[in-house]
C-alpha positions as a Python dict, from the first residue, in 0.01 Angstrom:
ca = {
    (1, 'M'): (0, 0, 0),
    (2, 'N'): (144, -136, 326),
    (3, 'I'): (292, -481, 277),
    (4, 'V'): (441, -753, 494),
    (5, 'L'): (659, -998, 305),
    (6, 'I'): (667, -1350, 446),
    (7, 'G'): (970, -1522, 300),
    (8, 'S'): (1321, -1430, 190),
    (9, 'G'): (1403, -1670, -94),
    (10, 'N'): (1459, -1613, -464),
    (11, 'L'): (1109, -1500, -561),
    (12, 'A'): (1052, -1307, -237),
    (13, 'T'): (1375, -1116, -291),
    (14, 'Q'): (1305, -1014, -651),
    (15, 'L'): (938, -936, -589),
    (16, 'S'): (1021, -719, -289),
    (17, 'L'): (1280, -524, -490),
    (18, 'A'): (1023, -471, -766),
    (19, 'M'): (761, -358, -515),
    (20, 'K'): (1005, -116, -358),
    (21, 'D'): (1094, 30, -700),
    (22, 'A'): (722, 66, -770),
    (23, 'G'): (678, 281, -458),
    (24, 'Q'): (505, 22, -244),
    (25, 'H'): (563, 46, 130),
    (26, 'I'): (707, -277, 270),
    (27, 'L'): (665, -263, 646),
    (28, 'Q'): (846, -580, 738),
    (29, 'V'): (1012, -900, 620),
    (30, 'Y'): (961, -1229, 802),
    (31, 'S'): (1183, -1534, 758),
    (32, 'R'): (1235, -1824, 996),
    (33, 'T'): (1608, -1767, 943),
    (34, 'E'): (1693, -1435, 1106),
    (35, 'E'): (2005, -1383, 897),
    (36, 'H'): (1805, -1411, 576),
    (37, 'A'): (1532, -1181, 703),
    (38, 'C'): (1792, -922, 802),
    (39, 'E'): (1973, -947, 468),
    (40, 'L'): (1657, -882, 266),
    (41, 'A'): (1527, -613, 500),
    (42, 'E'): (1852, -421, 454),
    (43, 'K'): (1808, -432, 76),
    (44, 'I'): (1459, -285, 86),
    (45, 'G'): (1491, -68, 397),
    (46, 'C'): (1237, -214, 637),
    (47, 'R'): (1205, -396, 966),
    (48, 'Y'): (1244, -773, 996),
    (49, 'T'): (1160, -1058, 1230),
    (50, 'A'): (1218, -1431, 1261),
    (51, 'D'): (926, -1472, 1501),
    (52, 'V'): (581, -1529, 1348),
    (53, 'D'): (416, -1378, 1655),
    (54, 'E'): (598, -1051, 1587),
    (55, 'I'): (462, -1007, 1234),
    (56, 'D'): (312, -659, 1191),
    (57, 'K'): (-66, -675, 1228),
    (58, 'N'): (-143, -350, 1040),
    (59, 'A'): (-54, -431, 680),
    (60, 'D'): (-295, -405, 387),
    (61, 'I'): (-156, -719, 226),
    (62, 'Y'): (56, -1013, 345),
    (63, 'V'): (256, -1181, 69),
    (64, 'I'): (353, -1539, 155),
    (65, 'S'): (643, -1635, -70),
    (66, 'V'): (792, -1955, 71),
    (67, 'K'): (833, -2321, -26),
    (68, 'D'): (504, -2477, -134),
    (69, 'D'): (492, -2722, 155),
    (70, 'A'): (528, -2439, 410),
    (71, 'I'): (240, -2224, 283),
    (72, 'S'): (-43, -2399, 467),
    (73, 'E'): (123, -2386, 808),
    (74, 'L'): (221, -2021, 771),
    (75, 'A'): (-125, -1930, 645),
    (76, 'E'): (-273, -2092, 955),
    (77, 'R'): (-45, -1902, 1192),
    (78, 'V'): (-58, -1565, 1019),
    (79, 'S'): (-436, -1576, 976),
    (80, 'K'): (-480, -1581, 1353),
    (81, 'M'): (-322, -1236, 1373),
    (82, 'V'): (-459, -1068, 1060),
    (83, 'V'): (-774, -868, 1124),
    (84, 'K'): (-835, -682, 799),
    (85, 'G'): (-542, -750, 566),
    (86, 'V'): (-539, -963, 252),
    (87, 'L'): (-336, -1285, 246),
    (88, 'V'): (-182, -1396, -82),
    (89, 'H'): (70, -1657, -181),
    (90, 'T'): (295, -1658, -488),
    (91, 'A'): (297, -2030, -576),
    (92, 'G'): (200, -2168, -914),
    (93, 'S'): (73, -2509, -809),
    (94, 'I'): (-91, -2440, -471),
    (95, 'S'): (-467, -2381, -466),
    (96, 'M'): (-610, -2057, -337),
    (97, 'D'): (-820, -2275, -105),
    (98, 'V'): (-520, -2311, 125),
    (99, 'F'): (-657, -1990, 283),
    (100, 'K'): (-1023, -2091, 284),
    (101, 'G'): (-1183, -2078, 627),
    (102, 'K'): (-879, -1906, 775),
    (103, 'V'): (-929, -1545, 661),
    (104, 'Q'): (-1200, -1348, 484),
    (105, 'H'): (-987, -1193, 208),
    (106, 'Y'): (-726, -1397, 26),
    (107, 'G'): (-583, -1480, -314),
    (108, 'V'): (-283, -1558, -532),
    (109, 'L'): (-24, -1347, -711),
    (110, 'Y'): (192, -1583, -915),
    (111, 'P'): (477, -1424, -1115),
    (112, 'M'): (582, -1672, -1384),
    (113, 'Q'): (958, -1641, -1411),
    (114, 'T'): (1274, -1811, -1292),
    (115, 'F'): (1431, -1614, -1006),
    (116, 'S'): (1767, -1609, -831),
    (117, 'K'): (1849, -1393, -530),
    (118, 'N'): (2152, -1225, -679),
    (119, 'R'): (2025, -1168, -1033),
    (120, 'Q'): (1784, -877, -1041),
    (121, 'V'): (1522, -895, -1315),
    (122, 'D'): (1301, -643, -1490),
    (123, 'F'): (959, -728, -1350),
    (124, 'R'): (761, -523, -1604),
    (125, 'P'): (742, -793, -1877),
    (126, 'I'): (686, -1079, -1630),
    (127, 'P'): (328, -1216, -1644),
    (128, 'C'): (154, -1223, -1307),
    (129, 'F'): (-143, -1459, -1267),
    (130, 'L'): (-409, -1356, -1016),
    (131, 'E'): (-693, -1519, -829),
    (132, 'A'): (-897, -1381, -539),
    (133, 'S'): (-1171, -1476, -295),
    (134, 'D'): (-1391, -1181, -396),
    (135, 'D'): (-1400, -879, -625),
    (136, 'V'): (-1279, -628, -365),
    (137, 'T'): (-981, -848, -280),
    (138, 'L'): (-907, -899, -650),
    (139, 'E'): (-889, -524, -699),
    (140, 'T'): (-637, -495, -413),
    (141, 'I'): (-418, -772, -555),
    (142, 'R'): (-454, -631, -907),
    (143, 'Q'): (-332, -288, -795),
    (144, 'L'): (-24, -447, -640),
    (145, 'A'): (44, -666, -945),
    (146, 'E'): (-2, -382, -1193),
    (147, 'S'): (243, -168, -999),
    (148, 'V'): (521, -417, -1084),
    (149, 'S'): (405, -590, -1406),
    (150, 'D'): (262, -491, -1743),
    (151, 'H'): (105, -834, -1792),
    (152, 'V'): (-156, -914, -1527),
    (153, 'V'): (-382, -1209, -1608),
    (154, 'L'): (-668, -1378, -1419),
    (155, 'A'): (-622, -1755, -1375),
    (156, 'D'): (-802, -1987, -1135),
    (157, 'S'): (-619, -2256, -940),
    (158, 'A'): (-679, -2533, -1197),
    (159, 'K'): (-553, -2321, -1485),
    (160, 'R'): (-258, -2192, -1282),
    (161, 'K'): (-145, -2549, -1207),
    (162, 'K'): (-125, -2617, -1581),
    (163, 'I'): (61, -2288, -1634),
    (164, 'H'): (312, -2387, -1367),
    (165, 'L'): (354, -2733, -1520),
    (166, 'A'): (425, -2575, -1859),
    (167, 'A'): (672, -2338, -1693),
    (168, 'V'): (858, -2633, -1538),
    (169, 'L'): (883, -2804, -1877),
    (170, 'A'): (990, -2484, -2056),
    (171, 'C'): (1235, -2364, -1794),
    (172, 'N'): (1353, -2622, -1540),
    (173, 'F'): (1365, -2914, -1782),
    (174, 'T'): (1535, -2700, -2046),
    (175, 'N'): (1791, -2574, -1795),
    (176, 'H'): (1866, -2933, -1693),
    (177, 'C'): (1936, -3012, -2057),
    (178, 'Y'): (2187, -2725, -2049),
    (179, 'R'): (2345, -2894, -1745),
    (180, 'L'): (2364, -3230, -1923),
    (181, 'A'): (2528, -3056, -2220),
    (182, 'E'): (2770, -2882, -1984),
    (183, 'K'): (2875, -3217, -1836),
    (184, 'V'): (2942, -3362, -2182),
    (185, 'L'): (3154, -3058, -2269),
    (186, 'Q'): (3345, -3073, -1942),
    (187, 'E'): (3467, -3423, -2032),
    (188, 'E'): (3657, -3265, -2322),
    (189, 'Q'): (3733, -2936, -2142),
    (190, 'I'): (3522, -2737, -2387),
    (191, 'D'): (3393, -2398, -2270),
    (192, 'F'): (3014, -2400, -2226),
    (193, 'N'): (3009, -2030, -2320),
    (194, 'L'): (3069, -2134, -2680),
    (195, 'F'): (2714, -2269, -2676),
    (196, 'L'): (2549, -1942, -2570),
    (197, 'P'): (2484, -1824, -2930),
    (198, 'L'): (2308, -2157, -2998),
    (199, 'I'): (2100, -2123, -2681),
    (200, 'D'): (2014, -1761, -2761),
    (201, 'E'): (1903, -1840, -3115),
    (202, 'T'): (1696, -2138, -2997),
    (203, 'A'): (1512, -1909, -2755),
    (204, 'K'): (1470, -1630, -3011),
    (205, 'K'): (1319, -1862, -3272),
    (206, 'V'): (1016, -1946, -3058),
    (207, 'S'): (925, -1577, -3046),
    (208, 'V'): (846, -1596, -3419),
    (209, 'L'): (781, -1968, -3475),
    (210, 'S'): (593, -2226, -3273),
    (211, 'P'): (820, -2472, -3086),
    (212, 'K'): (705, -2747, -3324),
    (213, 'Q'): (800, -2542, -3629),
    (214, 'A'): (1134, -2441, -3475),
    (215, 'Q'): (1247, -2797, -3399),
    (216, 'T'): (1548, -2927, -3595),
    (217, 'G'): (1811, -3197, -3556),
    (218, 'P'): (1859, -3573, -3602),
    (219, 'M'): (1542, -3662, -3405),
    (220, 'V'): (1317, -3481, -3655),
    (221, 'R'): (1473, -3682, -3937),
    (222, 'Y'): (1503, -3985, -3708),
    (223, 'D'): (1862, -4036, -3815),
    (224, 'V'): (1913, -4363, -3627),
    (225, 'G'): (2284, -4384, -3705),
    (226, 'V'): (2361, -4044, -3554),
    (227, 'M'): (2135, -4101, -3254),
    (228, 'N'): (2288, -4440, -3169),
    (229, 'M'): (2636, -4295, -3200),
    (230, 'Q'): (2545, -4012, -2961),
    (231, 'I'): (2387, -4250, -2711),
    (232, 'D'): (2711, -4452, -2712),
    (233, 'L'): (2906, -4135, -2631),
    (234, 'L'): (2706, -4081, -2310),
    (235, 'N'): (2865, -4218, -1995),
    (236, 'D'): (2565, -4287, -1771),
    (237, 'D'): (2248, -4488, -1815),
    (238, 'R'): (2017, -4212, -1683),
    (239, 'T'): (2126, -3966, -1951),
    (240, 'K'): (2102, -4239, -2217),
    (241, 'Q'): (1743, -4300, -2106),
    (242, 'I'): (1663, -3928, -2121),
    (243, 'Y'): (1811, -3909, -2471),
    (244, 'R'): (1601, -4201, -2597),
    (245, 'L'): (1279, -4068, -2444),
    (246, 'M'): (1337, -3718, -2578),
    (247, 'A'): (1436, -3851, -2922),
    (248, 'D'): (1115, -4053, -2953),
    (249, 'S'): (902, -3765, -2825),
    (250, 'I'): (1060, -3513, -3066),
    (251, 'H'): (1018, -3743, -3366),
    (252, 'E'): (659, -3839, -3281),
    (253, 'D'): (564, -3473, -3241),
    (254, 'A'): (745, -3370, -3560),
    (255, 'T'): (560, -3631, -3765),
    (256, 'S'): (219, -3586, -3603),
    (257, 'T'): (-67, -3414, -3781),
    (258, 'D'): (-142, -3198, -3478),
    (259, 'D'): (-212, -2851, -3612),
    (260, 'T'): (-277, -2680, -3278),
    (261, 'C'): (66, -2517, -3262),
    (262, 'R'): (90, -2140, -3239),
    (263, 'Q'): (98, -1964, -3576),
    (264, 'P'): (424, -1790, -3665),
    (265, 'K'): (442, -1416, -3621),
    (266, 'A'): (461, -1200, -3931),
}
């Protein structure tokens, strides 16, 4: 499959490396920053450009992997040059309709993972959520997705927005909690690496227990004495507020009668 990659950020970098390893033919990389386009093109062995008007017009599929607020403008410009190719974007929260009325064949390929440019990931276990304008286009996008991932799932725009929201809560919010913990430890010059076994075990538990069943700590018991002491140890009002909100949310969930949580694995 002949592919033009539009973007050179974290996701674009890792997806392009996975596509290359899968034997896909990447014709060209476009980025508005020429240095970034050149850097990625060298990694995957293809041409590059920083001029939208120079994007190759003969690709089978154009993968737009840029910031969410740049997708619409790029879709508008690229669609004026694409005659037969499929346009897809890789965003979780942007509707497929961003392409509607611009091109005939379009869709979404959303890999749900956290990506960094310089940390290569194994794409095979990463779920990829697909949506397409028609069945023929869906088959094209599916072939590309299945070449890099073992978990390809159909999800319309409304469902994908909820998936992305859940991903933000599970990943970005969790990582920020790591950062808040790191700042507390830095005050006492304690190595954050000492917390990696705790972080690893917390992540491993939810592979066999639901998050509700895996929750422990003073908030579950609502140990007010411990919680107030910990709040007093925090040095800024924002983090104190986060602590209180999280504490109440954890306790309310732990004591609720909600039985919709995932059943533990055998």
